[in-house]
Amino acid sequence: MTRAGRRPLLARLGPLPWLAPAVLLILGVVVWPVIEMVATSLRRIDTTGTDHGPAGLVKYHKLFDDPRLPAVLGWTVVWTVAVVGLTMLVSLALAQLFHQNFPGRRITRWALIAPWAASVLMTAIGFRWMLDQVAGVLNRLLLDLGLIDHARAWLGDAGHAKPWLVLAAVFVSLPFTTYTLLAGLQTVPGELYEAARVDGATTWQAYRRITLPLLRPAFLVALVVNLINVFNSFPVIWGMTQGGPNADTATTTVFMYMLRGYDVAESAAMSVVNFAVVILMVIVFLKVSRWKGAEN
């Protein structure tokens, strides 16, 4: 075919040649694993990896009959809401602080990146060592101050461990969220605040009527990304408690990993449920974003 004949063909393809690598990548790293995950959940596979044939929905029935699942689901909801809620509130305050001019602002901004730059698993292990009953620095400090009369196993039971898990998760989530909100704050024109002051608006009124509405796009992005990340979070819980004792601190993601040692197909079924929840989150985000766009 002549060069003149090839040009109309490329023109008809439009952007497809440029999108093809990205589409192939998505098919390879997202779609194909999902297909394999669903297929695995419908098989009888023992812990050695031997496939004993189709199982239908037996593994899903087994999963939903597991007496530990209701507690795992409940803790997953509490964990996600608590971590995301606290992260957004603290990040709003930090973003507002870093948006001001004060001595040492650059250094404090760099310091905030540290939890983000470090490995999440390494941070979780650091928290676990800090809370260790024998050699942990927290017990040593509280004993020296006379606030406790004996060393405590802070991660030994779910009642004590859960608040520390939430604290560790918030700690590693703050950098991304704070910088996302800070970027949103820096897009707000300063002239709007000048006009508000001229009109006699208080600082809180200016924040509520100017800052928050204009910060909404950045806030929504940070919120959804945090929801997905925290819901799927694995290193924090696994590094500190490994979901124990008896799955009392396990979220659905950690519970899925725990199941793989007993029943690979049931673990895959838990993965399918998790994937469905994430898809639901994305759909809600898209609907909310479209509604906000139509409103504007």
PDB file of N, CA and C in Angstrom, residues 150-204:
ATOM      1  N   HIS A 150       2.852  -1.439  85.902  1.00  0.00           N
ATOM      2  CA  HIS A 150       3.491  -2.607  85.298  1.00  0.00           C
ATOM      3  C   HIS A 150       3.417  -2.479  83.781  1.00  0.00           C
ATOM      4  N   ALA A 151       4.377  -3.129  83.126  1.00  0.00           N
ATOM      5  CA  ALA A 151       4.415  -3.066  81.663  1.00  0.00           C
ATOM      6  C   ALA A 151       3.192  -3.750  81.072  1.00  0.00           C
ATOM      7  N   ARG A 152       2.650  -3.157  80.024  1.00  0.00           N
ATOM      8  CA  ARG A 152       1.434  -3.686  79.409  1.00  0.00           C
ATOM      9  C   ARG A 152       1.703  -4.164  77.993  1.00  0.00           C
ATOM     10  N   ALA A 153       0.947  -5.177  77.610  1.00  0.00           N
ATOM     11  CA  ALA A 153       1.031  -5.690  76.235  1.00  0.00           C
ATOM     12  C   ALA A 153       0.020  -4.916  75.389  1.00  0.00           C
ATOM     13  N   TRP A 154       0.462  -3.775  74.847  1.00  0.00           N
ATOM     14  CA  TRP A 154      -0.453  -2.876  74.150  1.00  0.00           C
ATOM     15  C   TRP A 154      -1.062  -3.516  72.905  1.00  0.00           C
ATOM     16  N   LEU A 155      -0.371  -4.468  72.328  1.00  0.00           N
ATOM     17  CA  LEU A 155      -0.884  -5.145  71.130  1.00  0.00           C
ATOM     18  C   LEU A 155      -1.350  -6.562  71.433  1.00  0.00           C
ATOM     19  N   GLY A 156      -1.472  -6.886  72.713  1.00  0.00           N
ATOM     20  CA  GLY A 156      -1.822  -8.252  73.090  1.00  0.00           C
ATOM     21  C   GLY A 156      -3.297  -8.569  73.005  1.00  0.00           C
ATOM     22  N   ASP A 157      -4.144  -7.540  73.000  1.00  0.00           N
ATOM     23  CA  ASP A 157      -5.585  -7.765  72.870  1.00  0.00           C
ATOM     24  C   ASP A 157      -6.165  -6.684  71.972  1.00  0.00           C
ATOM     25  N   ALA A 158      -7.322  -7.005  71.387  1.00  0.00           N
ATOM     26  CA  ALA A 158      -7.913  -6.104  70.396  1.00  0.00           C
ATOM     27  C   ALA A 158      -8.287  -4.752  70.993  1.00  0.00           C
ATOM     28  N   GLY A 159      -8.743  -4.734  72.240  1.00  0.00           N
ATOM     29  CA  GLY A 159      -9.159  -3.481  72.858  1.00  0.00           C
ATOM     30  C   GLY A 159      -8.051  -2.446  72.932  1.00  0.00           C
ATOM     31  N   HIS A 160      -6.834  -2.885  73.267  1.00  0.00           N
ATOM     32  CA  HIS A 160      -5.697  -1.969  73.320  1.00  0.00           C
ATOM     33  C   HIS A 160      -5.064  -1.768  71.946  1.00  0.00           C
ATOM     34  N   ALA A 161      -5.081  -2.791  71.116  1.00  0.00           N
ATOM     35  CA  ALA A 161      -4.370  -2.724  69.839  1.00  0.00           C
ATOM     36  C   ALA A 161      -5.067  -1.834  68.817  1.00  0.00           C
ATOM     37  N   LYS A 162      -6.384  -1.853  68.771  1.00  0.00           N
ATOM     38  CA  LYS A 162      -7.103  -1.134  67.708  1.00  0.00           C
ATOM     39  C   LYS A 162      -6.828   0.372  67.695  1.00  0.00           C
ATOM     40  N   PRO A 163      -6.855   1.061  68.841  1.00  0.00           N
ATOM     41  CA  PRO A 163      -6.519   2.494  68.790  1.00  0.00           C
ATOM     42  C   PRO A 163      -5.116   2.758  68.260  1.00  0.00           C
ATOM     43  N   TRP A 164      -4.159   1.900  68.618  1.00  0.00           N
ATOM     44  CA  TRP A 164      -2.792   2.091  68.127  1.00  0.00           C
ATOM     45  C   TRP A 164      -2.696   1.817  66.628  1.00  0.00           C
ATOM     46  N   LEU A 165      -3.463   0.857  66.140  1.00  0.00           N
ATOM     47  CA  LEU A 165      -3.491   0.598  64.694  1.00  0.00           C
ATOM     48  C   LEU A 165      -4.031   1.810  63.947  1.00  0.00           C
ATOM     49  N   VAL A 166      -5.090   2.398  64.477  1.00  0.00           N
ATOM     50  CA  VAL A 166      -5.660   3.597  63.849  1.00  0.00           C
ATOM     51  C   VAL A 166      -4.646   4.735  63.863  1.00  0.00           C
ATOM     52  N   LEU A 167      -3.968   4.925  64.997  1.00  0.00           N
ATOM     53  CA  LEU A 167      -2.978   5.996  65.101  1.00  0.00           C
ATOM     54  C   LEU A 167      -1.854   5.806  64.086  1.00  0.00           C
ATOM     55  N   ALA A 168      -1.358   4.581  63.953  1.00  0.00           N
ATOM     56  CA  ALA A 168      -0.284   4.313  62.998  1.00  0.00           C
ATOM     57  C   ALA A 168      -0.749   4.556  61.564  1.00  0.00           C
ATOM     58  N   ALA A 169      -1.973   4.149  61.244  1.00  0.00           N
ATOM     59  CA  ALA A 169      -2.501   4.346  59.894  1.00  0.00           C
ATOM     60  C   ALA A 169      -2.683   5.829  59.584  1.00  0.00           C
ATOM     61  N   VAL A 170      -3.145   6.596  60.550  1.00  0.00           N
ATOM     62  CA  VAL A 170      -3.285   8.043  60.346  1.00  0.00           C
ATOM     63  C   VAL A 170      -1.912   8.670  60.132  1.00  0.00           C
ATOM     64  N   PHE A 171      -0.941   8.223  60.905  1.00  0.00           N
ATOM     65  CA  PHE A 171       0.420   8.759  60.805  1.00  0.00           C
ATOM     66  C   PHE A 171       0.991   8.608  59.392  1.00  0.00           C
ATOM     67  N   VAL A 172       0.780   7.447  58.765  1.00  0.00           N
ATOM     68  CA  VAL A 172       1.341   7.219  57.438  1.00  0.00           C
ATOM     69  C   VAL A 172       0.463   7.811  56.338  1.00  0.00           C
ATOM     70  N   SER A 173      -0.787   8.183  56.671  1.00  0.00           N
ATOM     71  CA  SER A 173      -1.692   8.740  55.669  1.00  0.00           C
ATOM     72  C   SER A 173      -1.634  10.260  55.593  1.00  0.00           C
ATOM     73  N   LEU A 174      -1.102  10.896  56.619  1.00  0.00           N
ATOM     74  CA  LEU A 174      -1.110  12.360  56.684  1.00  0.00           C
ATOM     75  C   LEU A 174      -0.346  13.050  55.550  1.00  0.00           C
ATOM     76  N   PRO A 175       0.857  12.593  55.184  1.00  0.00           N
ATOM     77  CA  PRO A 175       1.614  13.353  54.181  1.00  0.00           C
ATOM     78  C   PRO A 175       0.873  13.540  52.859  1.00  0.00           C
ATOM     79  N   PHE A 176       0.397  12.458  52.256  1.00  0.00           N
ATOM     80  CA  PHE A 176      -0.304  12.581  50.970  1.00  0.00           C
ATOM     81  C   PHE A 176      -1.519  13.487  51.090  1.00  0.00           C
ATOM     82  N   THR A 177      -2.328  13.260  52.136  1.00  0.00           N
ATOM     83  CA  THR A 177      -3.564  14.024  52.284  1.00  0.00           C
ATOM     84  C   THR A 177      -3.273  15.501  52.530  1.00  0.00           C
ATOM     85  N   THR A 178      -2.299  15.782  53.388  1.00  0.00           N
ATOM     86  CA  THR A 178      -1.968  17.171  53.695  1.00  0.00           C
ATOM     87  C   THR A 178      -1.476  17.904  52.454  1.00  0.00           C
ATOM     88  N   TYR A 179      -0.600  17.281  51.687  1.00  0.00           N
ATOM     89  CA  TYR A 179      -0.070  17.953  50.501  1.00  0.00           C
ATOM     90  C   TYR A 179      -1.124  18.096  49.410  1.00  0.00           C
ATOM     91  N   THR A 180      -2.065  17.157  49.337  1.00  0.00           N
ATOM     92  CA  THR A 180      -3.163  17.306  48.374  1.00  0.00           C
ATOM     93  C   THR A 180      -4.030  18.506  48.733  1.00  0.00           C
ATOM     94  N   LEU A 181      -4.370  18.625  50.012  1.00  0.00           N
ATOM     95  CA  LEU A 181      -5.181  19.764  50.453  1.00  0.00           C
ATOM     96  C   LEU A 181      -4.400  21.067  50.372  1.00  0.00           C
ATOM     97  N   LEU A 182      -3.097  21.011  50.650  1.00  0.00           N
ATOM     98  CA  LEU A 182      -2.266  22.207  50.544  1.00  0.00           C
ATOM     99  C   LEU A 182      -2.222  22.709  49.104  1.00  0.00           C
ATOM    100  N   ALA A 183      -2.115  21.771  48.159  1.00  0.00           N
ATOM    101  CA  ALA A 183      -2.145  22.159  46.748  1.00  0.00           C
ATOM    102  C   ALA A 183      -3.470  22.827  46.398  1.00  0.00           C
ATOM    103  N   GLY A 184      -4.563  22.300  46.970  1.00  0.00           N
ATOM    104  CA  GLY A 184      -5.864  22.924  46.730  1.00  0.00           C
ATOM    105  C   GLY A 184      -5.942  24.318  47.332  1.00  0.00           C
ATOM    106  N   LEU A 185      -5.395  24.497  48.522  1.00  0.00           N
ATOM    107  CA  LEU A 185      -5.401  25.819  49.158  1.00  0.00           C
ATOM    108  C   LEU A 185      -4.629  26.852  48.338  1.00  0.00           C
ATOM    109  N   GLN A 186      -3.547  26.416  47.721  1.00  0.00           N
ATOM    110  CA  GLN A 186      -2.707  27.347  46.969  1.00  0.00           C
ATOM    111  C   GLN A 186      -3.339  27.794  45.656  1.00  0.00           C
ATOM    112  N   THR A 187      -4.442  27.158  45.272  1.00  0.00           N
ATOM    113  CA  THR A 187      -5.147  27.584  44.058  1.00  0.00           C
ATOM    114  C   THR A 187      -6.226  28.626  44.352  1.00  0.00           C
ATOM    115  N   VAL A 188      -6.498  28.868  45.651  1.00  0.00           N
ATOM    116  CA  VAL A 188      -7.524  29.848  46.012  1.00  0.00           C
ATOM    117  C   VAL A 188      -6.943  31.253  45.854  1.00  0.00           C
ATOM    118  N   PRO A 189      -7.540  32.103  45.032  1.00  0.00           N
ATOM    119  CA  PRO A 189      -7.000  33.459  44.822  1.00  0.00           C
ATOM    120  C   PRO A 189      -7.018  34.271  46.109  1.00  0.00           C
ATOM    121  N   GLY A 190      -5.924  34.947  46.403  1.00  0.00           N
ATOM    122  CA  GLY A 190      -5.853  35.771  47.597  1.00  0.00           C
ATOM    123  C   GLY A 190      -6.791  36.954  47.561  1.00  0.00           C
ATOM    124  N   GLU A 191      -7.172  37.390  46.338  1.00  0.00           N
ATOM    125  CA  GLU A 191      -8.069  38.536  46.219  1.00  0.00           C
ATOM    126  C   GLU A 191      -9.424  38.269  46.860  1.00  0.00           C
ATOM    127  N   LEU A 192      -9.836  36.998  46.881  1.00  0.00           N
ATOM    128  CA  LEU A 192     -11.127  36.670  47.483  1.00  0.00           C
ATOM    129  C   LEU A 192     -11.122  36.935  48.984  1.00  0.00           C
ATOM    130  N   TYR A 193     -10.000  36.649  49.636  1.00  0.00           N
ATOM    131  CA  TYR A 193      -9.898  36.911  51.069  1.00  0.00           C
ATOM    132  C   TYR A 193      -9.850  38.409  51.343  1.00  0.00           C
ATOM    133  N   GLU A 194      -9.171  39.149  50.463  1.00  0.00           N
ATOM    134  CA  GLU A 194      -9.135  40.608  50.612  1.00  0.00           C
ATOM    135  C   GLU A 194     -10.533  41.186  50.505  1.00  0.00           C
ATOM    136  N   ALA A 195     -11.292  40.717  49.525  1.00  0.00           N
ATOM    137  CA  ALA A 195     -12.665  41.204  49.358  1.00  0.00           C
ATOM    138  C   ALA A 195     -13.526  40.831  50.552  1.00  0.00           C
ATOM    139  N   ALA A 196     -13.305  39.618  51.110  1.00  0.00           N
ATOM    140  CA  ALA A 196     -14.082  39.193  52.277  1.00  0.00           C
ATOM    141  C   ALA A 196     -13.777  40.061  53.486  1.00  0.00           C
ATOM    142  N   ARG A 197     -12.496  40.412  53.679  1.00  0.00           N
ATOM    143  CA  ARG A 197     -12.144  41.279  54.801  1.00  0.00           C
ATOM    144  C   ARG A 197     -12.748  42.668  54.636  1.00  0.00           C
ATOM    145  N   VAL A 198     -12.756  43.165  53.411  1.00  0.00           N
ATOM    146  CA  VAL A 198     -13.359  44.477  53.159  1.00  0.00           C
ATOM    147  C   VAL A 198     -14.847  44.453  53.486  1.00  0.00           C
ATOM    148  N   ASP A 199     -15.490  43.317  53.199  1.00  0.00           N
ATOM    149  CA  ASP A 199     -16.925  43.188  53.475  1.00  0.00           C
ATOM    150  C   ASP A 199     -17.214  42.900  54.942  1.00  0.00           C
ATOM    151  N   GLY A 200     -16.162  42.745  55.748  1.00  0.00           N
ATOM    152  CA  GLY A 200     -16.354  42.550  57.176  1.00  0.00           C
ATOM    153  C   GLY A 200     -16.501  41.110  57.607  1.00  0.00           C
ATOM    154  N   ALA A 201     -16.135  40.174  56.757  1.00  0.00           N
ATOM    155  CA  ALA A 201     -16.252  38.761  57.107  1.00  0.00           C
ATOM    156  C   ALA A 201     -15.185  38.376  58.125  1.00  0.00           C
ATOM    157  N   THR A 202     -15.547  37.530  59.070  1.00  0.00           N
ATOM    158  CA  THR A 202     -14.580  37.029  60.040  1.00  0.00           C
ATOM    159  C   THR A 202     -13.725  35.940  59.379  1.00  0.00           C
ATOM    160  N   THR A 203     -12.671  35.531  60.107  1.00  0.00           N
ATOM    161  CA  THR A 203     -11.795  34.483  59.575  1.00  0.00           C
ATOM    162  C   THR A 203     -12.563  33.190  59.344  1.00  0.00           C
ATOM    163  N   TRP A 204     -13.420  32.822  60.298  1.00  0.00           N
ATOM    164  CA  TRP A 204     -14.197  31.591  60.157  1.00  0.00           C
ATOM    165  C   TRP A 204     -15.183  31.687  58.997  1.00  0.00           C
TER     166      TRP A 204
END
